Coordinates of N, CA and C in Angstrom, one line a residue:
X1 N -218.9 -14.1 133.7 CA -219.9 -15.1 133.7 C -220.8 -15.1 135.0
X2 N -220.1 -15.0 136.2 CA -220.8 -15.0 137.4 C -221.7 -13.8 137.5
X3 N -221.2 -12.6 137.0 CA -222.1 -11.4 137.0 C -223.3 -11.6 136.2
X4 N -223.2 -12.3 135.0 CA -224.4 -12.5 134.2 C -225.4 -13.4 134.9
X5 N -225.0 -14.4 135.6 CA -225.9 -15.3 136.3 C -226.5 -14.6 137.5
X6 N -225.7 -13.8 138.2 CA -226.3 -13.0 139.3 C -227.3 -12.1 138.8
X7 N -227.1 -11.4 137.7 CA -228.1 -10.4 137.1 C -229.3 -11.1 136.7
X8 N -229.2 -12.3 136.1 CA -230.4 -13.0 135.7 C -231.3 -13.4 136.9
X9 N -230.6 -13.9 138.0 CA -231.4 -14.2 139.2 C -231.9 -13.0 139.9
X10 N -231.1 -11.9 139.8 CA -231.6 -10.7 140.5 C -232.8 -10.1 139.9
X11 N -232.9 -10.1 138.5 CA -234.0 -9.4 137.8 C -235.3 -10.3 137.8
X12 N -235.2 -11.5 138.4 CA -236.4 -12.3 138.4 C -236.6 -13.2 137.2
X13 N -235.7 -13.1 136.2 CA -235.8 -13.9 135.0 C -235.4 -15.4 135.4
X14 N -234.7 -15.5 136.6 CA -234.4 -16.9 137.0 C -235.6 -17.8 137.2
X15 N -236.7 -17.1 137.7 CA -238.0 -17.9 137.9 C -238.5 -18.2 136.5
X16 N -238.4 -17.3 135.6 CA -238.9 -17.6 134.2 C -238.1 -18.7 133.6
X17 N -236.8 -18.8 133.8 CA -236.0 -19.8 133.3 C -236.4 -21.1 133.9
X18 N -236.6 -21.2 135.2 CA -237.0 -22.4 135.8 C -238.4 -22.9 135.3
X19 N -239.3 -21.9 135.1 CA -240.6 -22.2 134.5 C -240.5 -22.7 133.1
X20 N -239.7 -22.2 132.3 CA -239.4 -22.6 130.9 C -238.9 -24.0 130.9
X21 N -237.9 -24.3 131.8 CA -237.4 -25.6 131.9 C -238.4 -26.7 132.3
X22 N -239.3 -26.3 133.3 CA -240.3 -27.2 133.7 C -241.3 -27.4 132.6
X23 N -241.7 -26.4 131.8 CA -242.6 -26.5 130.7 C -242.1 -27.3 129.6
X24 N -240.8 -27.3 129.4 CA -240.2 -28.1 128.4 C -239.9 -29.5 128.8
X25 N -240.3 -29.8 130.1 CA -240.1 -31.2 130.6 C -238.7 -31.5 131.0
X26 N -237.8 -30.5 131.0 CA -236.4 -30.8 131.3 C -236.2 -31.0 132.8
X27 N -237.0 -30.3 133.7 CA -237.0 -30.6 135.1 C -238.5 -30.8 135.6
X28 N -238.7 -31.5 136.6 CA -240.0 -31.7 137.1 C -240.3 -30.6 138.1
X29 N -241.5 -30.1 138.2 CA -241.9 -29.1 139.1 C -241.5 -29.4 140.6
X30 N -241.6 -30.6 141.0 CA -241.2 -31.0 142.3 C -239.7 -30.8 142.6
X31 N -238.9 -30.9 141.6 CA -237.5 -30.7 141.8 C -237.2 -29.2 142.0
X32 N -237.9 -28.3 141.3 CA -237.7 -26.9 141.5 C -238.3 -26.3 142.8
X33 N -239.3 -26.9 143.3 CA -240.0 -26.4 144.5 C -239.8 -27.4 145.7
X34 N -239.5 -26.8 146.8 CA -239.2 -27.6 148.0 C -240.6 -28.0 148.7
X35 N -240.6 -29.2 149.1 CA -241.8 -29.7 149.9 C -241.2 -29.9 151.3
X36 N -241.6 -29.0 152.2 CA -241.0 -29.1 153.5 C -242.1 -29.1 154.6
X37 N -241.6 -29.7 155.8 CA -242.5 -29.8 157.0 C -242.2 -28.6 157.9
X38 N -243.0 -27.6 157.8 CA -242.8 -26.3 158.5 C -242.8 -26.6 160.0
X39 N -243.7 -27.4 160.5 CA -243.8 -27.7 162.0 C -242.6 -28.3 162.5
X40 N -242.0 -29.3 161.7 CA -240.8 -29.9 162.1 C -239.6 -29.0 162.2
X41 N -239.5 -28.1 161.1 CA -238.3 -27.2 161.2 C -238.5 -26.1 162.2
X42 N -239.7 -25.8 162.6 CA -239.9 -24.8 163.6 C -239.9 -25.3 165.1
X43 N -239.9 -26.6 165.2 CA -240.0 -27.2 166.6 C -238.7 -26.9 167.3
X44 N -238.8 -26.7 168.6 CA -237.6 -26.3 169.4 C -236.9 -27.5 170.1
X45 N -237.7 -28.5 170.5 CA -237.1 -29.6 171.2 C -237.0 -30.8 170.3
X46 N -236.2 -31.8 170.7 CA -236.0 -33.1 169.9 C -237.4 -33.8 169.9
X47 N -238.0 -33.8 171.1 CA -239.3 -34.6 171.2 C -240.4 -33.9 170.2
X48 N -240.4 -32.6 170.2 CA -241.4 -31.9 169.3 C -241.1 -32.2 167.9
X49 N -239.8 -32.2 167.5 CA -239.4 -32.4 166.2 C -239.7 -33.8 165.7
X50 N -239.4 -34.8 166.6 CA -239.7 -36.2 166.2 C -241.2 -36.4 166.1
X51 N -242.0 -35.7 166.9 CA -243.4 -35.8 166.8 C -243.9 -35.2 165.5
X52 N -243.4 -34.1 165.1 CA -243.8 -33.4 163.9 C -243.4 -34.3 162.6
X53 N -242.3 -35.0 162.8 CA -241.9 -35.9 161.7 C -242.7 -37.2 161.7
X54 N -243.4 -37.5 162.7 CA -244.2 -38.7 162.9 C -243.3 -39.9 163.4
X55 N -242.3 -39.6 164.1 CA -241.3 -40.6 164.6 C -241.2 -40.5 166.1
X56 N -242.3 -40.9 166.8 CA -242.3 -40.8 168.2 C -241.4 -41.8 169.0
X57 N -241.2 -43.0 168.4 CA -240.4 -44.1 169.0 C -239.4 -44.7 168.0
X58 N -238.4 -43.9 167.5 CA -237.5 -44.5 166.5 C -236.6 -45.5 167.2
X59 N -236.3 -46.6 166.5 CA -235.4 -47.6 167.0 C -233.9 -47.3 166.7
X60 N -233.0 -47.6 167.6 CA -231.6 -47.5 167.3 C -231.2 -48.5 166.2
X61 N -230.3 -48.1 165.3 CA -230.0 -49.1 164.2 C -228.5 -49.0 163.9
X62 N -227.8 -50.1 163.8 CA -226.4 -50.1 163.3 C -226.4 -50.0 161.8
X63 N -227.5 -50.1 161.1 CA -227.5 -49.9 159.7 C -227.6 -48.5 159.2
X64 N -227.7 -47.6 160.2 CA -227.7 -46.1 159.9 C -226.4 -45.5 160.6
X65 N -225.7 -44.7 159.8 CA -224.5 -44.1 160.3 C -224.5 -42.6 160.1
X66 N -224.0 -41.9 161.1 CA -223.8 -40.5 161.0 C -222.3 -40.3 160.9
X67 N -221.9 -39.5 159.9 CA -220.5 -39.2 159.7 C -220.2 -37.6 159.9
X68 N -219.1 -37.3 160.4 CA -218.8 -35.9 160.6 C -217.5 -35.9 161.4
X69 N -216.9 -34.7 161.6 CA -215.7 -34.6 162.4 C -215.9 -34.9 163.9
X70 N -214.9 -35.4 164.5 CA -215.1 -35.5 166.0 C -215.0 -34.2 166.6
X71 N -214.2 -33.3 166.0 CA -214.1 -31.9 166.5 C -214.2 -31.0 165.3
X72 N -215.1 -30.1 165.4 CA -215.4 -29.1 164.4 C -214.8 -27.7 164.8
X73 N -213.8 -27.2 164.1 CA -213.2 -26.0 164.5 C -214.1 -24.7 164.2
X74 N -215.0 -24.9 163.2 CA -215.9 -23.8 162.8 C -217.3 -24.3 162.9
X75 N -218.1 -23.9 163.9 CA -219.4 -24.4 164.1 C -220.4 -23.9 163.0
X76 N -219.9 -22.9 162.2 CA -220.8 -22.3 161.1 C -220.9 -23.2 160.0
X77 N -220.0 -24.1 159.7 CA -220.0 -25.0 158.6 C -219.4 -26.4 159.0
X78 N -220.3 -27.2 159.5 CA -219.9 -28.5 160.0 C -220.3 -29.5 159.0
X79 N -219.4 -30.3 158.4 CA -219.8 -31.3 157.4 C -220.4 -32.5 158.1
X80 N -221.6 -32.9 157.7 CA -222.3 -34.0 158.3 C -222.9 -34.9 157.2
X81 N -222.8 -36.2 157.4 CA -223.4 -37.1 156.4 C -224.2 -38.2 157.1
X82 N -225.1 -38.8 156.3 CA -225.9 -39.9 156.8 C -225.9 -41.0 155.7
X83 N -225.7 -42.2 156.2 CA -225.8 -43.3 155.3 C -226.7 -44.4 155.9
X84 N -227.6 -44.9 155.1 CA -228.5 -45.9 155.6 C -228.4 -47.2 154.7
X85 N -228.2 -48.3 155.3 CA -228.2 -49.6 154.6 C -229.5 -50.3 154.7
X86 N -230.5 -49.6 155.2 CA -231.9 -50.2 155.3 C -232.6 -50.1 154.0
X87 N -233.0 -51.2 153.5 CA -233.7 -51.2 152.2 C -235.0 -50.4 152.3
X88 N -235.3 -49.7 151.2 CA -236.5 -48.9 151.2 C -236.5 -47.6 151.9
X89 N -235.3 -47.1 152.2 CA -235.2 -45.8 152.9 C -235.8 -44.7 152.0
X90 N -236.8 -43.9 152.6 CA -237.5 -42.9 151.8 C -237.2 -41.5 152.4
X91 N -236.7 -41.4 153.6 CA -236.5 -40.1 154.2 C -235.2 -40.2 155.1
X92 N -234.4 -39.1 155.1 CA -233.3 -39.0 156.0 C -233.4 -37.6 156.5
X93 N -233.2 -37.5 157.9 CA -233.3 -36.1 158.5 C -232.0 -36.1 159.4
X94 N -231.5 -34.8 159.6 CA -230.4 -34.6 160.5 C -230.9 -33.7 161.6
X95 N -230.8 -34.1 162.8 CA -231.2 -33.3 164.0 C -230.0 -33.0 164.9
X96 N -230.0 -31.8 165.4 CA -228.9 -31.4 166.3 C -229.6 -31.0 167.7
X97 N -229.3 -31.8 168.7 CA -229.9 -31.7 170.0 C -229.8 -30.3 170.6
X98 N -228.7 -29.6 170.6 CA -228.6 -28.4 171.3 C -228.7 -27.1 170.4
X99 N -229.1 -27.3 169.2 CA -229.4 -26.1 168.3 C -230.8 -25.5 168.7
X100 N -231.0 -24.3 168.4 CA -232.3 -23.6 168.8 C -233.5 -24.4 168.1
X101 N -233.3 -24.8 166.9 CA -234.3 -25.7 166.2 C -233.5 -27.0 165.9
X102 N -234.1 -28.1 166.4 CA -233.4 -29.3 166.3 C -233.2 -29.8 164.9
X103 N -234.2 -29.7 164.0 CA -234.1 -30.2 162.6 C -233.2 -29.3 161.8
X104 N -232.1 -29.8 161.4 CA -231.1 -29.1 160.5 C -231.4 -29.3 159.0
X105 N -231.8 -30.5 158.7 CA -232.0 -30.9 157.2 C -232.9 -32.1 157.2
X106 N -233.6 -32.1 156.1 CA -234.5 -33.3 155.8 C -234.5 -33.5 154.3
X107 N -234.3 -34.8 153.9 CA -234.2 -35.2 152.5 C -235.3 -36.3 152.2
X108 N -236.1 -36.1 151.2 CA -237.0 -37.2 150.7 C -236.3 -37.9 149.6
X109 N -236.2 -39.2 149.7 CA -235.5 -40.0 148.7 C -236.5 -40.8 147.8
X110 N -236.3 -40.6 146.5 CA -237.2 -41.4 145.6 C -236.8 -42.9 145.7
X111 N -237.8 -43.7 145.3 CA -237.6 -45.1 145.4 C -236.3 -45.5 144.5
X112 N -235.5 -46.4 145.1 CA -234.4 -46.9 144.4 C -233.1 -46.0 144.5
X113 N -233.2 -44.9 145.3 CA -232.1 -44.0 145.5 C -231.2 -44.6 146.7
X114 N -229.9 -44.5 146.5 CA -229.0 -44.9 147.5 C -229.1 -43.9 148.7
X115 N -229.3 -44.4 149.9 CA -229.6 -43.5 151.0 C -228.2 -43.0 151.6
X116 N -227.7 -42.0 151.0 CA -226.4 -41.5 151.4 C -226.4 -40.0 151.1
X117 N -226.5 -39.1 152.1 CA -226.6 -37.7 152.0 C -225.5 -37.0 152.7
X118 N -225.0 -35.9 152.2 CA -224.0 -35.1 152.8 C -224.4 -33.6 152.7
X119 N -224.1 -32.9 153.8 CA -224.4 -31.5 153.8 C -223.6 -30.8 154.9
X120 N -223.7 -29.5 155.0 CA -223.1 -28.8 156.0 C -224.1 -28.1 156.9
X121 N -223.9 -28.2 158.2 CA -224.9 -27.7 159.2 C -224.2 -26.7 160.1
X122 N -225.0 -25.9 160.7 CA -224.5 -24.9 161.7 C -224.8 -25.4 163.1
X123 N -223.7 -25.4 163.9 CA -223.8 -25.9 165.3 C -223.3 -24.8 166.2
X124 N -224.1 -24.4 167.2 CA -223.7 -23.4 168.1 C -222.8 -23.8 169.2
X125 N -222.9 -25.2 169.5 CA -222.0 -25.7 170.6 C -221.9 -27.2 170.4
X126 N -221.1 -27.8 171.2 CA -220.9 -29.3 171.2 C -222.3 -29.9 171.4
X127 N -222.6 -30.9 170.6 CA -223.9 -31.5 170.7 C -223.9 -32.9 170.1
X128 N -224.9 -33.7 170.4 CA -225.2 -35.0 169.7 C -225.9 -34.6 168.4
X129 N -225.4 -35.2 167.3 CA -226.1 -35.1 166.0 C -226.8 -36.4 165.7
X130 N -228.1 -36.4 165.4 CA -228.8 -37.6 165.2 C -229.2 -37.7 163.7
X131 N -229.2 -38.9 163.2 CA -229.7 -39.2 161.9 C -231.0 -40.0 162.1
X132 N -232.0 -39.5 161.5 CA -233.3 -40.1 161.6 C -233.7 -40.6 160.1
X133 N -234.0 -41.9 160.0 CA -234.2 -42.5 158.7 C -235.6 -43.2 158.8
X134 N -236.4 -43.0 157.7 CA -237.6 -43.6 157.6 C -237.6 -44.7 156.5
X135 N -238.0 -45.9 156.8 CA -238.1 -47.0 155.8 C -239.3 -47.7 156.0
X136 N -240.2 -47.7 155.0 CA -241.6 -48.3 155.2 C -242.3 -47.4 156.2
X137 N -242.9 -48.0 157.2 CA -243.6 -47.2 158.2 C -242.8 -47.1 159.5
X138 N -241.5 -47.4 159.5 CA -240.7 -47.4 160.7 C -239.6 -46.4 160.6
X139 N -239.2 -45.9 161.8 CA -238.1 -44.9 161.9 C -237.0 -45.5 162.6
X140 N -235.8 -45.2 162.2 CA -234.5 -45.6 162.8 C -233.6 -44.5 163.1
X141 N -232.8 -44.6 164.1 CA -231.9 -43.5 164.5 C -230.5 -43.9 164.8
X142 N -229.6 -43.0 164.6 CA -228.2 -43.2 165.0 C -227.7 -41.9 165.5
X143 N -226.6 -41.9 166.2 CA -226.1 -40.6 166.8 C -224.6 -40.5 166.8
X144 N -224.1 -39.3 166.8 CA -222.6 -39.1 166.9 C -222.5 -37.7 167.6
X145 N -221.6 -37.7 168.6 CA -221.3 -36.4 169.2 C -220.2 -35.7 168.4
X146 N -220.5 -34.4 168.2 CA -219.5 -33.6 167.5 C -219.2 -32.4 168.4
X147 N -217.9 -32.2 168.7 CA -217.5 -31.1 169.6 C -217.2 -29.9 168.7
X148 N -217.7 -28.8 169.1 CA -217.4 -27.5 168.4 C -216.5 -26.7 169.3
X149 N -215.4 -26.3 168.7 CA -214.4 -25.5 169.4 C -214.8 -24.0 169.2
X150 N -214.4 -23.3 170.2 CA -214.6 -21.8 170.1 C -213.3 -21.1 169.8
X151 N -213.3 -20.5 168.6 CA -212.1 -19.9 168.1 C -210.9 -20.8 168.0
X152 N -211.1 -22.1 167.8 CA -210.1 -23.1 167.6 C -209.3 -23.4 168.9
X153 N -209.9 -23.0 170.1 CA -209.2 -23.2 171.3 C -209.7 -24.3 172.2
X154 N -210.7 -25.1 171.6 CA -211.2 -26.2 172.4 C -212.6 -25.8 172.9
X155 N -213.4 -26.8 173.2 CA -214.8 -26.6 173.7 C -215.2 -27.7 174.4

Protein backbone atom coordinates (compact mmCIF):
# COMPACT_ATOMS: atom_id res chain seq x y z
CA UNK A 1 0.00 0.00 0.00
CA UNK A 2 2.80 2.44 0.92
CA UNK A 3 4.59 1.67 -2.34
CA UNK A 4 1.43 2.48 -4.31
CA UNK A 5 1.08 5.85 -2.59
CA UNK A 6 4.77 6.57 -3.10
CA UNK A 7 4.53 5.72 -6.80
CA UNK A 8 1.46 7.92 -7.27
CA UNK A 9 3.21 10.87 -5.68
CA UNK A 10 6.49 10.18 -7.49
CA UNK A 11 4.91 10.10 -10.96
CA UNK A 12 3.19 13.46 -10.51
CA UNK A 13 -0.31 12.05 -10.44
CA UNK A 14 -0.49 13.27 -6.83
CA UNK A 15 -0.93 16.82 -8.15
CA UNK A 16 -3.63 15.56 -10.48
CA UNK A 17 -5.41 13.88 -7.56
CA UNK A 18 -5.26 17.12 -5.52
CA UNK A 19 -6.57 19.05 -8.53
CA UNK A 20 -9.43 16.60 -8.98
CA UNK A 21 -10.34 16.82 -5.29
CA UNK A 22 -10.33 20.62 -5.48
CA UNK A 23 -12.43 20.59 -8.66
CA UNK A 24 -14.93 18.27 -7.01
CA UNK A 25 -15.19 20.67 -4.09
CA UNK A 26 -13.86 18.09 -1.65
CA UNK A 27 -10.96 20.33 -0.60
CA UNK A 28 -10.52 24.06 -0.95
CA UNK A 29 -7.55 25.29 -3.02
CA UNK A 30 -6.29 27.22 0.01
CA UNK A 31 -5.97 23.98 1.94
CA UNK A 32 -3.85 22.36 -0.74
CA UNK A 33 -1.55 25.35 -1.29
CA UNK A 34 0.46 27.04 1.45
CA UNK A 35 0.28 30.80 1.91
CA UNK A 36 3.55 31.74 3.54
CA UNK A 37 5.49 34.86 4.45
CA UNK A 38 8.83 34.36 2.70
CA UNK A 39 10.50 37.38 4.33
CA UNK A 40 9.57 36.18 7.83
CA UNK A 41 10.89 32.66 7.24
CA UNK A 42 14.15 33.98 5.74
CA UNK A 43 14.79 36.57 8.48
CA UNK A 44 17.88 35.80 10.55
CA UNK A 45 17.18 37.72 13.78
CA UNK A 46 14.21 37.84 16.12
CA UNK A 47 13.78 41.58 15.48
CA UNK A 48 13.73 41.10 11.69
CA UNK A 49 11.31 38.19 11.99
CA UNK A 50 8.93 40.16 14.21
CA UNK A 51 9.11 43.09 11.79
CA UNK A 52 8.33 40.84 8.80
CA UNK A 53 5.32 39.45 10.68
CA UNK A 54 4.14 42.98 11.55
CA UNK A 55 4.68 42.48 15.28
CA UNK A 56 7.18 45.14 16.32
CA UNK A 57 5.96 45.45 19.95
CA UNK A 58 4.19 42.25 21.08
CA UNK A 59 2.84 42.30 24.63
CA UNK A 60 3.64 39.53 27.11
CA UNK A 61 0.53 37.53 27.91
CA UNK A 62 -0.36 34.90 30.49
CA UNK A 63 -3.16 33.82 28.13
CA UNK A 64 -0.57 32.40 25.70
CA UNK A 65 1.37 29.27 26.67
CA UNK A 66 4.32 27.50 25.09
CA UNK A 67 4.58 23.79 25.84
CA UNK A 68 7.55 21.54 25.27
CA UNK A 69 10.09 19.53 27.18
CA UNK A 70 12.37 21.27 29.66
CA UNK A 71 15.19 19.18 28.20
CA UNK A 72 15.17 17.82 24.63
CA UNK A 73 17.52 14.90 24.10
CA UNK A 74 17.29 15.14 20.31
CA UNK A 75 17.38 18.67 18.90
CA UNK A 76 16.29 17.38 15.48
CA UNK A 77 12.72 16.66 16.66
CA UNK A 78 11.61 18.80 19.58
CA UNK A 79 7.86 18.70 20.27
CA UNK A 80 6.50 22.23 20.79
CA UNK A 81 2.95 23.43 21.28
CA UNK A 82 1.21 26.77 21.62
CA UNK A 83 -2.16 27.45 23.22
CA UNK A 84 -3.91 30.82 23.25
CA UNK A 85 -6.92 31.66 25.39
CA UNK A 86 -7.22 35.07 23.70
CA UNK A 87 -10.51 35.39 21.83
CA UNK A 88 -10.21 35.96 18.09
CA UNK A 89 -6.73 34.45 17.68
CA UNK A 90 -6.03 34.30 13.94
CA UNK A 91 -2.31 33.50 13.79
CA UNK A 92 0.16 31.49 15.85
CA UNK A 93 3.91 31.49 15.17
CA UNK A 94 6.76 29.62 16.83
CA UNK A 95 10.11 31.40 16.95
CA UNK A 96 13.43 30.00 18.18
CA UNK A 97 15.90 32.65 19.24
CA UNK A 98 19.19 30.83 18.55
CA UNK A 99 18.24 29.05 15.32
CA UNK A 100 19.77 30.36 12.06
CA UNK A 101 16.26 31.43 11.00
CA UNK A 102 14.13 32.43 13.98
CA UNK A 103 10.70 31.54 12.53
CA UNK A 104 10.18 27.78 12.84
CA UNK A 105 6.44 27.58 12.10
CA UNK A 106 3.47 29.81 11.37
CA UNK A 107 -0.22 28.87 11.43
CA UNK A 108 -3.19 30.89 10.15
CA UNK A 109 -6.33 29.98 12.05
CA UNK A 110 -9.81 30.35 10.55
CA UNK A 111 -12.39 32.21 12.62
CA UNK A 112 -13.84 30.05 15.38
CA UNK A 113 -10.85 27.69 15.51
CA UNK A 114 -9.45 26.72 18.89
CA UNK A 115 -5.97 28.24 19.12
CA UNK A 116 -4.01 25.11 20.00
CA UNK A 117 -1.20 23.94 17.70
CA UNK A 118 1.39 21.21 18.09
CA UNK A 119 4.41 20.51 15.90
CA UNK A 120 8.02 19.37 16.00
CA UNK A 121 10.85 21.80 15.42
CA UNK A 122 14.58 21.54 14.95
CA UNK A 123 16.80 23.24 17.52
CA UNK A 124 20.55 23.45 17.13
CA UNK A 125 21.17 24.43 20.75
CA UNK A 126 19.54 25.44 24.02
CA UNK A 127 17.33 28.45 23.34
CA UNK A 128 14.23 30.40 24.26
CA UNK A 129 11.21 29.31 22.24
CA UNK A 130 8.66 32.07 21.68
CA UNK A 131 4.98 31.82 20.85
CA UNK A 132 3.68 34.81 18.92
CA UNK A 133 -0.09 35.14 18.69
CA UNK A 134 -2.15 37.62 16.69
CA UNK A 135 -5.67 38.50 17.84
CA UNK A 136 -7.37 41.42 16.12
CA UNK A 137 -4.67 43.99 15.37
CA UNK A 138 -2.55 43.12 18.42
CA UNK A 139 0.27 40.67 18.98
CA UNK A 140 0.99 38.74 22.17
CA UNK A 141 4.02 36.68 23.17
CA UNK A 142 5.04 33.96 25.62
CA UNK A 143 8.35 32.19 26.07
CA UNK A 144 9.86 28.94 27.36
CA UNK A 145 13.49 27.89 27.55
CA UNK A 146 14.18 24.45 26.13
CA UNK A 147 17.57 22.90 26.80
CA UNK A 148 19.00 20.72 24.05
CA UNK A 149 21.43 17.99 25.09
CA UNK A 150 24.27 16.91 22.88
CA UNK A 151 24.31 13.15 22.49
CA UNK A 152 22.15 12.82 25.61
CA UNK A 153 25.04 14.02 27.82
CA UNK A 154 23.70 17.44 28.87
CA UNK A 155 23.96 20.86 27.31
